[in-house]
Short mmCIF file of C-alpha atoms and ligand atoms in Angstrom, two decimals:
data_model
loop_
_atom_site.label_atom_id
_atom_site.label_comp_id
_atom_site.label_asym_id
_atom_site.label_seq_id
_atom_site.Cartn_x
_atom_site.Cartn_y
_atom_site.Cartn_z
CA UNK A 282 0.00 0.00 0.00
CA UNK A 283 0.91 3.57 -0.76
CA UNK A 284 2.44 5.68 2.19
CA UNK A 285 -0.35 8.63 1.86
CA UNK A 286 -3.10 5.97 1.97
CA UNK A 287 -1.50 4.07 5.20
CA UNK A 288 -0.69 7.68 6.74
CA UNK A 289 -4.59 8.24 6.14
CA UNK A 290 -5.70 4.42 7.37
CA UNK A 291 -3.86 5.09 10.62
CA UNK A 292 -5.57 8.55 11.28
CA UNK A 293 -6.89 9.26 14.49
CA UNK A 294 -10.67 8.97 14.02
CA UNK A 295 -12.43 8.59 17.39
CA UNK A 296 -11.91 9.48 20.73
CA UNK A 297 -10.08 6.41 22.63
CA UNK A 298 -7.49 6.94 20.22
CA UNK A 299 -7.03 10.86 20.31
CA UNK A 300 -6.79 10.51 24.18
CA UNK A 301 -3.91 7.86 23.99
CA UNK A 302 -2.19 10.64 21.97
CA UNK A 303 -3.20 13.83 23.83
CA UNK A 304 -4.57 14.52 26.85
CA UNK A 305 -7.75 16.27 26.17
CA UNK A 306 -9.61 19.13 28.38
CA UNK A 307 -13.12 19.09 29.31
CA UNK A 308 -14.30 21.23 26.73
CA UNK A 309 -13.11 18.74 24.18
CA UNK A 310 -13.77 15.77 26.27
CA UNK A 311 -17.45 17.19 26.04
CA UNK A 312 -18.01 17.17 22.25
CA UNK A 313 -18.14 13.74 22.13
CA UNK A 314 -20.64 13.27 24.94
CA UNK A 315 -23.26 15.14 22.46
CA UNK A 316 -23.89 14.58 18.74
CA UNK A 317 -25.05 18.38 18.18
CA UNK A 318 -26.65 20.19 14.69
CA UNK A 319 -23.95 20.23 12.09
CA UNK A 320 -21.43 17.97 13.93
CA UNK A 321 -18.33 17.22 11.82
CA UNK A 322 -16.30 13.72 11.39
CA UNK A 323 -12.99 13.58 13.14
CA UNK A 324 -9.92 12.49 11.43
CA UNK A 325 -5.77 13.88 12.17
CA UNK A 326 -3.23 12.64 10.47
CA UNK A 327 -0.74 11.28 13.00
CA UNK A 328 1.60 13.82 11.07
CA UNK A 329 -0.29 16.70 11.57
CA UNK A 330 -0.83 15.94 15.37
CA UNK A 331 2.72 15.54 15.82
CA UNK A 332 2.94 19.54 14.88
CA UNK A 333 0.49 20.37 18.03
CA UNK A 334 2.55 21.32 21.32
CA UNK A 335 0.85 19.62 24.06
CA UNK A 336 2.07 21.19 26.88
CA UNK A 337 0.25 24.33 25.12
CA UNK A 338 -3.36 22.76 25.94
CA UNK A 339 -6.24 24.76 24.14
CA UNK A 340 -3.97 27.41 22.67
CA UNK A 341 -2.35 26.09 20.46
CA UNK A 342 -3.15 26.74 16.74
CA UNK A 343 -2.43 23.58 15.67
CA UNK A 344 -5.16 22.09 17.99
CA UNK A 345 -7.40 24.18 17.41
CA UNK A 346 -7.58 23.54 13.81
CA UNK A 347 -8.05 19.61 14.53
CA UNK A 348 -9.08 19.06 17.70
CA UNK A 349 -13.11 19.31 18.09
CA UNK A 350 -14.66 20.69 21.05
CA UNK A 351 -18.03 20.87 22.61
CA UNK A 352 -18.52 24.51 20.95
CA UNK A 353 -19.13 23.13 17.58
CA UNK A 354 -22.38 21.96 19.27
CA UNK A 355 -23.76 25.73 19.77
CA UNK A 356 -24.90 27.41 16.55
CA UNK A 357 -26.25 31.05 16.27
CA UNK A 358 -29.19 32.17 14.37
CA UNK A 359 -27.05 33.67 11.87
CA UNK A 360 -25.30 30.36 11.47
CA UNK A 361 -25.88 27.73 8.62
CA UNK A 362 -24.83 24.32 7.18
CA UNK A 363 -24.43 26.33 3.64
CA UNK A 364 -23.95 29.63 4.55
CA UNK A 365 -22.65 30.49 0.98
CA UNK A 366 -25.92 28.89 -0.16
CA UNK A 367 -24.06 27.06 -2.72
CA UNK A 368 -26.90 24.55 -3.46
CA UNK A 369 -28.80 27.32 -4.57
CA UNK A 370 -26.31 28.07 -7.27
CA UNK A 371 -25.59 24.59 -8.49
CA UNK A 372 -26.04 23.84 -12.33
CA UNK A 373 -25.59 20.03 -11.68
CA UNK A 374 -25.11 17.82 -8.36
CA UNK A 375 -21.42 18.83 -7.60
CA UNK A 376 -21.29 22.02 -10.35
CA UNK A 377 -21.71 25.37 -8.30
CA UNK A 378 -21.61 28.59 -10.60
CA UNK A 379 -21.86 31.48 -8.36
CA UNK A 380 -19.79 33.50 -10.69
CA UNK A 381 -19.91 34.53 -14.41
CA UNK A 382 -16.11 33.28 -15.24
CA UNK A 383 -16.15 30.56 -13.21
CA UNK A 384 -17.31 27.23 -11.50
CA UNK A 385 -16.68 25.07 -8.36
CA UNK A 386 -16.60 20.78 -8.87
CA UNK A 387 -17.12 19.39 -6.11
CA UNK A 388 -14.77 16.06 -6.58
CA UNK A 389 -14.59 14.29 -3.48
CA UNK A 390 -16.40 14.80 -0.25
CA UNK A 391 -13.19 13.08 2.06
CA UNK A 392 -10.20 15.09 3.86
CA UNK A 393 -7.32 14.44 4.95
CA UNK A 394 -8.60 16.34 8.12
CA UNK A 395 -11.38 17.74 9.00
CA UNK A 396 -10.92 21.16 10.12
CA UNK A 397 -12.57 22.27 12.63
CA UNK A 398 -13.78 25.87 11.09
CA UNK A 399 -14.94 23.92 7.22
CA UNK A 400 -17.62 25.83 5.93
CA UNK A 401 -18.55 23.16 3.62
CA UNK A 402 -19.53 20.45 6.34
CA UNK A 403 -22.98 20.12 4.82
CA UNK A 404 -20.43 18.41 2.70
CA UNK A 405 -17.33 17.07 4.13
CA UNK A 406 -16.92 13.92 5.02
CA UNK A 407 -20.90 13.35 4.84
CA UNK A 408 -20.20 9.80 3.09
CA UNK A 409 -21.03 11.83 0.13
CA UNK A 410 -18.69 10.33 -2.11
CA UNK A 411 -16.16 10.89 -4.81
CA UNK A 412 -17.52 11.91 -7.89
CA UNK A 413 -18.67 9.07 -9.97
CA UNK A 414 -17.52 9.01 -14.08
CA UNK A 415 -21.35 10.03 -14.36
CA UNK A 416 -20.91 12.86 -12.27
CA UNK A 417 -17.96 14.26 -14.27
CA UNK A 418 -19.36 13.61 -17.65
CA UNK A 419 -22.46 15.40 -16.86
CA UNK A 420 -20.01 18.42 -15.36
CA UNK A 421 -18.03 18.24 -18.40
CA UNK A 422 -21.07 18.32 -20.76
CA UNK A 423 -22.50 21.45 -18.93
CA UNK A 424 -19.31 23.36 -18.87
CA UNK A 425 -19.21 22.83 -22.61
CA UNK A 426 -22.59 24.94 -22.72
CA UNK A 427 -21.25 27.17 -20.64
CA UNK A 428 -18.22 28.92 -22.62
CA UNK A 429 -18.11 32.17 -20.25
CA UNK A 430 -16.54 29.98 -17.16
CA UNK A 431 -13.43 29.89 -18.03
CA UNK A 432 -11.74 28.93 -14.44
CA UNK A 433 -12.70 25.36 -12.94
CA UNK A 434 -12.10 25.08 -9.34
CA UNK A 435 -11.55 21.34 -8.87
CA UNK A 436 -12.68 21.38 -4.96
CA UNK A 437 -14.51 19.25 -2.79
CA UNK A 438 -13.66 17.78 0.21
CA UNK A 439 -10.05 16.77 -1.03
CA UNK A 440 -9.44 16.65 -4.51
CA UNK A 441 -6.23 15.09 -4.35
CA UNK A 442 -7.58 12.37 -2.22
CA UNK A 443 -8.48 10.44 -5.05
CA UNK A 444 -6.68 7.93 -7.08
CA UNK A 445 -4.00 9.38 -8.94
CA UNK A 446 -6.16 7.06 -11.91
CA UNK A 447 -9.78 9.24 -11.26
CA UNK A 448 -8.05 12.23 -10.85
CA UNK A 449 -6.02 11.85 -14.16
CA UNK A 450 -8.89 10.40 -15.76
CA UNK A 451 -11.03 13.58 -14.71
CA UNK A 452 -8.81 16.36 -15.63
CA UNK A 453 -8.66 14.35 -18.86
CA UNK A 454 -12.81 14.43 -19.12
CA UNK A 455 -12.67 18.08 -18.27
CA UNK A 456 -9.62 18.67 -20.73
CA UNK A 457 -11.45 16.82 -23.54
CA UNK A 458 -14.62 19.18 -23.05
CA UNK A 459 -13.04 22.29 -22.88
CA UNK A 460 -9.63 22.59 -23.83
CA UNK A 461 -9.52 26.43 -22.95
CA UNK A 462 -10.33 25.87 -19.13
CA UNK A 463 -7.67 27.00 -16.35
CA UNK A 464 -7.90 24.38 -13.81
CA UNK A 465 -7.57 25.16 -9.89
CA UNK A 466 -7.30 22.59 -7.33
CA UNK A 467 -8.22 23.79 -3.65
CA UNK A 468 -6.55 21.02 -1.31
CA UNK A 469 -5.35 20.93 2.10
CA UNK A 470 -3.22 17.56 2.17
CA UNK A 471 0.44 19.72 1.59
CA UNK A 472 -0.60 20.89 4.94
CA UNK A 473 -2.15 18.01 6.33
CA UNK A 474 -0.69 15.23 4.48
CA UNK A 475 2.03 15.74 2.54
CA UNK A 476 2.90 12.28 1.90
CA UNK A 477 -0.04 12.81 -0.58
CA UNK A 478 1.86 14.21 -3.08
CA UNK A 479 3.96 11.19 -4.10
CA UNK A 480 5.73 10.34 -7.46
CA UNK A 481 2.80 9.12 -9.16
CA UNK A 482 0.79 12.16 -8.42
CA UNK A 483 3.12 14.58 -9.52
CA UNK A 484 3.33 12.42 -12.95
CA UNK A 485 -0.71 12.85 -13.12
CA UNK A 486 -0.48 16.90 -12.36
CA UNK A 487 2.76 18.10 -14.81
CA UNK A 488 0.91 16.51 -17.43
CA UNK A 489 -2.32 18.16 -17.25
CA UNK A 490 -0.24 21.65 -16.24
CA UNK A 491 1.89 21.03 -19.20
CA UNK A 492 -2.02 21.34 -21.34
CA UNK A 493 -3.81 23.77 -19.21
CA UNK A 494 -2.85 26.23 -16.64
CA UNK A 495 -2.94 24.56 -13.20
CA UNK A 496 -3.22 26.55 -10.33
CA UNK A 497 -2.80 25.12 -6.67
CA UNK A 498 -4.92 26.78 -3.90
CA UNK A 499 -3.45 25.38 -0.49
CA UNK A 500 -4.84 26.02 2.83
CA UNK A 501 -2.05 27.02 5.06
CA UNK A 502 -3.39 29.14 8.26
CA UNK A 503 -0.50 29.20 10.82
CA UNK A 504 3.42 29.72 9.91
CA UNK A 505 4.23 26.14 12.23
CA UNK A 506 2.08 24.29 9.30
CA UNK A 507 5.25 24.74 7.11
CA UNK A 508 7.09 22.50 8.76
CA UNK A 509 9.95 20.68 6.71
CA UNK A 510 7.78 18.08 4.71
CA UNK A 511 5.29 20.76 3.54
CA UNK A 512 8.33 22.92 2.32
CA UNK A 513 9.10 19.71 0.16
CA UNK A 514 6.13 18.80 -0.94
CA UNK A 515 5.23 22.66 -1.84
CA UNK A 516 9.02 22.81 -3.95
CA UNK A 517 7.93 19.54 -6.00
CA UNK A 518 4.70 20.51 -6.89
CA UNK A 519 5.97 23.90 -8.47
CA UNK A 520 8.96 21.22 -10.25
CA UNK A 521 5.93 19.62 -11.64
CA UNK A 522 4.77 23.06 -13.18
CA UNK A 523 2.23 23.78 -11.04
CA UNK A 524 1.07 27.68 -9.96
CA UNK A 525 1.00 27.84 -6.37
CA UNK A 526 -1.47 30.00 -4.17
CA UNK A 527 -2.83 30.03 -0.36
CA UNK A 528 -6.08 30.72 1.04
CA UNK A 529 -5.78 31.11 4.50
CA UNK A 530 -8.87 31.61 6.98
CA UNK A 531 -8.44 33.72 9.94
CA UNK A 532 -9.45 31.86 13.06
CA UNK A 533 -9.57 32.68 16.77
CA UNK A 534 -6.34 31.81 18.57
CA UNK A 535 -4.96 30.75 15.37
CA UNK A 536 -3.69 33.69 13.41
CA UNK A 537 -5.67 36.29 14.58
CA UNK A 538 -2.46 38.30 15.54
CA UNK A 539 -0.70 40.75 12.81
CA UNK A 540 2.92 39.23 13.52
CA UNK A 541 1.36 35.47 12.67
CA UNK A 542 0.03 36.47 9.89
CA UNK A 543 2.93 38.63 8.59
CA UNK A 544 5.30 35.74 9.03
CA UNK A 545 2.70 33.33 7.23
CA UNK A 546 2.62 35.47 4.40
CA UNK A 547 6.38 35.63 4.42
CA UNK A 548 7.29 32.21 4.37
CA UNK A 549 4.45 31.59 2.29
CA UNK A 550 6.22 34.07 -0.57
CA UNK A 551 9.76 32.53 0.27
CA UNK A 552 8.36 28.95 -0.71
CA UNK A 553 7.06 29.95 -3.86
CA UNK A 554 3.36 30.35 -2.99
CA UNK A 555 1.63 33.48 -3.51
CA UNK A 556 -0.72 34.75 -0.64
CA UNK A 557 -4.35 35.16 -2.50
CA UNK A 558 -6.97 35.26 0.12
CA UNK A 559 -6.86 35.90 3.87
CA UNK A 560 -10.97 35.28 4.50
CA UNK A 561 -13.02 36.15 7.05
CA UNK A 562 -14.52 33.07 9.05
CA UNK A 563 -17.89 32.37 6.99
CA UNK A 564 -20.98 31.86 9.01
CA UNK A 565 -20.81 27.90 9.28
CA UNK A 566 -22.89 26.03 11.90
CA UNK A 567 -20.89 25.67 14.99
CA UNK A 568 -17.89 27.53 13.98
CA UNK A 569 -18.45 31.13 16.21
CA UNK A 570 -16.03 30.33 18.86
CA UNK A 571 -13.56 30.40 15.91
CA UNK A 572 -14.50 33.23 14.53
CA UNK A 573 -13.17 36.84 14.90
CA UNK A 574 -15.39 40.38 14.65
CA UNK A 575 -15.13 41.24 11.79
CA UNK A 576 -13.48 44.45 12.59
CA UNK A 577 -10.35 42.26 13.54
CA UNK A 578 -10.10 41.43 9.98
CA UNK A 579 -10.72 44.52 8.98
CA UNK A 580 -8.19 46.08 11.19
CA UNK A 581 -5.78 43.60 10.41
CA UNK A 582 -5.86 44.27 6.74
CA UNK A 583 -4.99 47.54 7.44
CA UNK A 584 -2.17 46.84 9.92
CA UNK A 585 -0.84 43.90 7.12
CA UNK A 586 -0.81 46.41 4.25
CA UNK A 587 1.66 48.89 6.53
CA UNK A 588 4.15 45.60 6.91
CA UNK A 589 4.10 43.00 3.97
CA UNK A 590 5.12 43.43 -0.08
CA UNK A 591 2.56 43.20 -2.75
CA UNK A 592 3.59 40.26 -3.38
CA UNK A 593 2.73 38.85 0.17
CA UNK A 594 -0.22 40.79 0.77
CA UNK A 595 -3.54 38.42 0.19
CA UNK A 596 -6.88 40.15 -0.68
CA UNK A 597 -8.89 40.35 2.60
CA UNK A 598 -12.56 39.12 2.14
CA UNK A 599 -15.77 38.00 3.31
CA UNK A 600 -17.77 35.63 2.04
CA UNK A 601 -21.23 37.15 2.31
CA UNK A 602 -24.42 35.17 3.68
CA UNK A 603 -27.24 34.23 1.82
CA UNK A 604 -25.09 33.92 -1.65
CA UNK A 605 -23.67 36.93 -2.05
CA UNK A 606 -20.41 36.18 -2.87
CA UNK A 607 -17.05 37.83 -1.71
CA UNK A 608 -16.45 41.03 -1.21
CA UNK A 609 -12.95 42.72 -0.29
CA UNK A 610 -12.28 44.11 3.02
CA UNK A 611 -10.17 47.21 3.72
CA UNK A 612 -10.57 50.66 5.69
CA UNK A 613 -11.27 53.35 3.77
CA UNK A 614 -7.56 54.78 2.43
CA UNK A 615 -10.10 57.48 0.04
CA UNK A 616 -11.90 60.30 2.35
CA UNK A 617 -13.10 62.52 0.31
CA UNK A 618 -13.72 63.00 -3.49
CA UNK A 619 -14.69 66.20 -5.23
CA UNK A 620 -14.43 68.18 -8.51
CA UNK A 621 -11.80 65.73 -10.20
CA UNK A 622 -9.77 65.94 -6.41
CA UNK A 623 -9.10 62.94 -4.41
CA UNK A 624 -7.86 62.97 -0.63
CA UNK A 625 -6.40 59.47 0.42
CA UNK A 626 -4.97 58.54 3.96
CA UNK A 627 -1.37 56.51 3.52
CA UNK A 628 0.12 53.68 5.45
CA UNK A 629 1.13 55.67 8.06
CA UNK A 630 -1.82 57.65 8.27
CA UNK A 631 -0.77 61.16 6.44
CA UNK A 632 -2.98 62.60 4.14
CA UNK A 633 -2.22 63.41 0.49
CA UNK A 634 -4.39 65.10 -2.39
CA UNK A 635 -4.53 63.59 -5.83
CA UNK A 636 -5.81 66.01 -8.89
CA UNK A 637 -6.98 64.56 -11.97
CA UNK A 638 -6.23 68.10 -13.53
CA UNK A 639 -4.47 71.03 -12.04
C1 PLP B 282 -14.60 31.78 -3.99
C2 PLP B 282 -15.40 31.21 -5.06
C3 PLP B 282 -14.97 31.25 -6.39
C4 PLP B 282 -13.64 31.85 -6.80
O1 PLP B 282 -13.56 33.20 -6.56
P1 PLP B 282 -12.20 33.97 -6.90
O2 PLP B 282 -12.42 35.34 -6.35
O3 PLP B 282 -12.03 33.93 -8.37
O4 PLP B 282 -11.11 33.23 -6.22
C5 PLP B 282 -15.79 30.70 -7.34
N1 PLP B 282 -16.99 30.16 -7.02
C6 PLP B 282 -17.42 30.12 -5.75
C7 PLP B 282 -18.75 29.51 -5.49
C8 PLP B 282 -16.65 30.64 -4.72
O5 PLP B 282 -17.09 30.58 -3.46
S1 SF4 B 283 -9.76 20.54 3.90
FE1 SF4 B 283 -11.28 22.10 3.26
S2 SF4 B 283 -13.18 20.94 2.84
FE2 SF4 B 283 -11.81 19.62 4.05
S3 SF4 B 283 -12.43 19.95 6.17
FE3 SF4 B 283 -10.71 21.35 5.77
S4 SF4 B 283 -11.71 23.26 5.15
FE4 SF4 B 283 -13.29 21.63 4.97
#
């Protein structure tokens, strides 16, 4: 057997196991004495356990990404199990178009972990499934009829926790339908399991990257997540040709602190992977002890832009309820406009007029 799939047969799963590992505290002792409203499967990778500190208890970020506790049980009114309401925008079963230019697949419903903040745990690890060869056809065949999308976010779930056979045999369905599309794969397992990306796999991606553009969206939230093996697995993707981008959520405890998040960025940047999103905790069932005002993010947009290059600065964005889609985040740097006359605030908070003609 494969290292990646033993790595994810030994996972930790249930509680007797966790405890032999870590000791846990009451709080996440209690989540398994209730099965509450949008209650999410447990699995950590004995790898990305061994990252956790556990003389840190509860605070460390690590932890709190993977180990549950009885908070996911509590959800607010404003809470939901699709907050982005993506079923309302699907064209077929696991094809979401919530935007003109492009479209979500949702390959695979299994992770490598499940983190603790998902937004998609309507959907994660619900026993949903991979996608079948039915399911991709049918995606395929819509996408054809739909020549505006031109980006396919290959997402799920884990996309690269299929075979390396379905997934090369469904870039190759997609490829055959629409030989224009820019593929990007959201996955977590360079974080989480890094074994994943293996020999075989990288075969399978540099010869759909060498075809079509092929973006990688990782999931990397704290700077201790780029640990040794990520670094490598991270350089021998972008060998393989691939484009390599981060969407980081900011969480409660986590990386809710400007120097975390500055250092993320930087070693994010310094291992090839551009910075693209720093988002805003969406309203998921269960997930508000994780969650930050949303002032923090605001303010920490602005405190980011003062410290970090271009280049390492993500967009800053919510995700709004109800559907509506992301918008970006930032305090208002343009105070006044009049006649042709623009007054902006800098970085460090001086003032500066800007005529269009004068
Ligand atoms: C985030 C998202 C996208 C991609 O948006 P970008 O701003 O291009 O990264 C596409 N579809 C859905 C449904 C999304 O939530
Ligand atoms: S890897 Fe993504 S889909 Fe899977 S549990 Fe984490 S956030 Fe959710």
């Amino acid at each position: 057997m494969e290292t990646w799939k033993k790595e994810l047969q030994t996972s930790i799963t249930d509680r007797a196991s966790l405890e032999a590992e870590i000791s846990l505290t009451e709080e996440e002792r209690n989540f398994f004495s209730t099965e509450g409203q949008g209650s999410l499967m447990l699995r950590i990778p004995r790898r990305y356990l061994e990252l956790i500190d556990p003389d840190a208890g509860r605070t460390d970020p690590i932890r709190i990404q993977a180990v549950p506790t009885a908070s996911e049980h509590n959800s607010l009114g404003s809470e939901s199990s699709d907050p982005l309401c993506e079923d309302a925008w699907s064209l077929t079963d696991r094809l979401i178009r919530r935007y003109r230019s492009r479209a979500v697949f949702l390959a695979n419903d299994q992770c490598a972990m499940y983190c603790r903040h998902c937004f998609r745990r309507r959907f994660a690890g619900d026993g949903g499934k991979s996608a079948s060869v039915e399911d991709i056809r049918s995606a395929a065949e819509r996408l054809v009829q739909e020549p505006e999308v031109r980006e396919l976010l290959i997402s799920g779930g884990d996309p690269l926790l299929l075979s390396d056979q379905r997934l090369d045999e469904m870039l190759g369905l997609f490829s055959a339908a629409r030989e224009d599309l820019v593929f990007r794969i959201g996955t977590r397992v360079p974080v989480t399991l890094p074994s994943r990306i293996n020999e075989e796999l990288l075969r399978v991606l540099s010869h759909w990257a060498a075809k079509h553009p092929l973006y990688i969206m990782t999931q990397f939230n704290h700077p201790r997540e780029l640990d040794q093996q990520a670094q490598a697995a991270l350089s021998q993707l972008y060998q393989a040709g691939v484009l390599l981008y981060n969407q980081t959520v900011l969480l409660s405890g986590v990386n809710d602190r400007v120097e975390t998040l500055e250092e993320l960025f930087n070693r994010l940047v310094a291992n090839r992977v551009k910075p693209y999103y720093l988002f805003q905790g969406d309203l998921a069932c269960g997930t508000s002890h994780l969650r930050t005002p949303l002032s923090r993010c605001i303010e920490l947009e602005d405190e980011l832009r003062g410290r970090l290059s271009g280049l390492a600065m993500p967009h800053v964005a919510v995700d709004l309820p109800q559907g509506g889609g992301k918008v970006p985040l930032f305090s208002l740097r343009l105070i006044e406009q009049r006649d042709g006359s623009y007054l902006f605030r800098n970085i460090e908070g001086r003032e500066f007029w800007y005529h269009d003609r004068m």
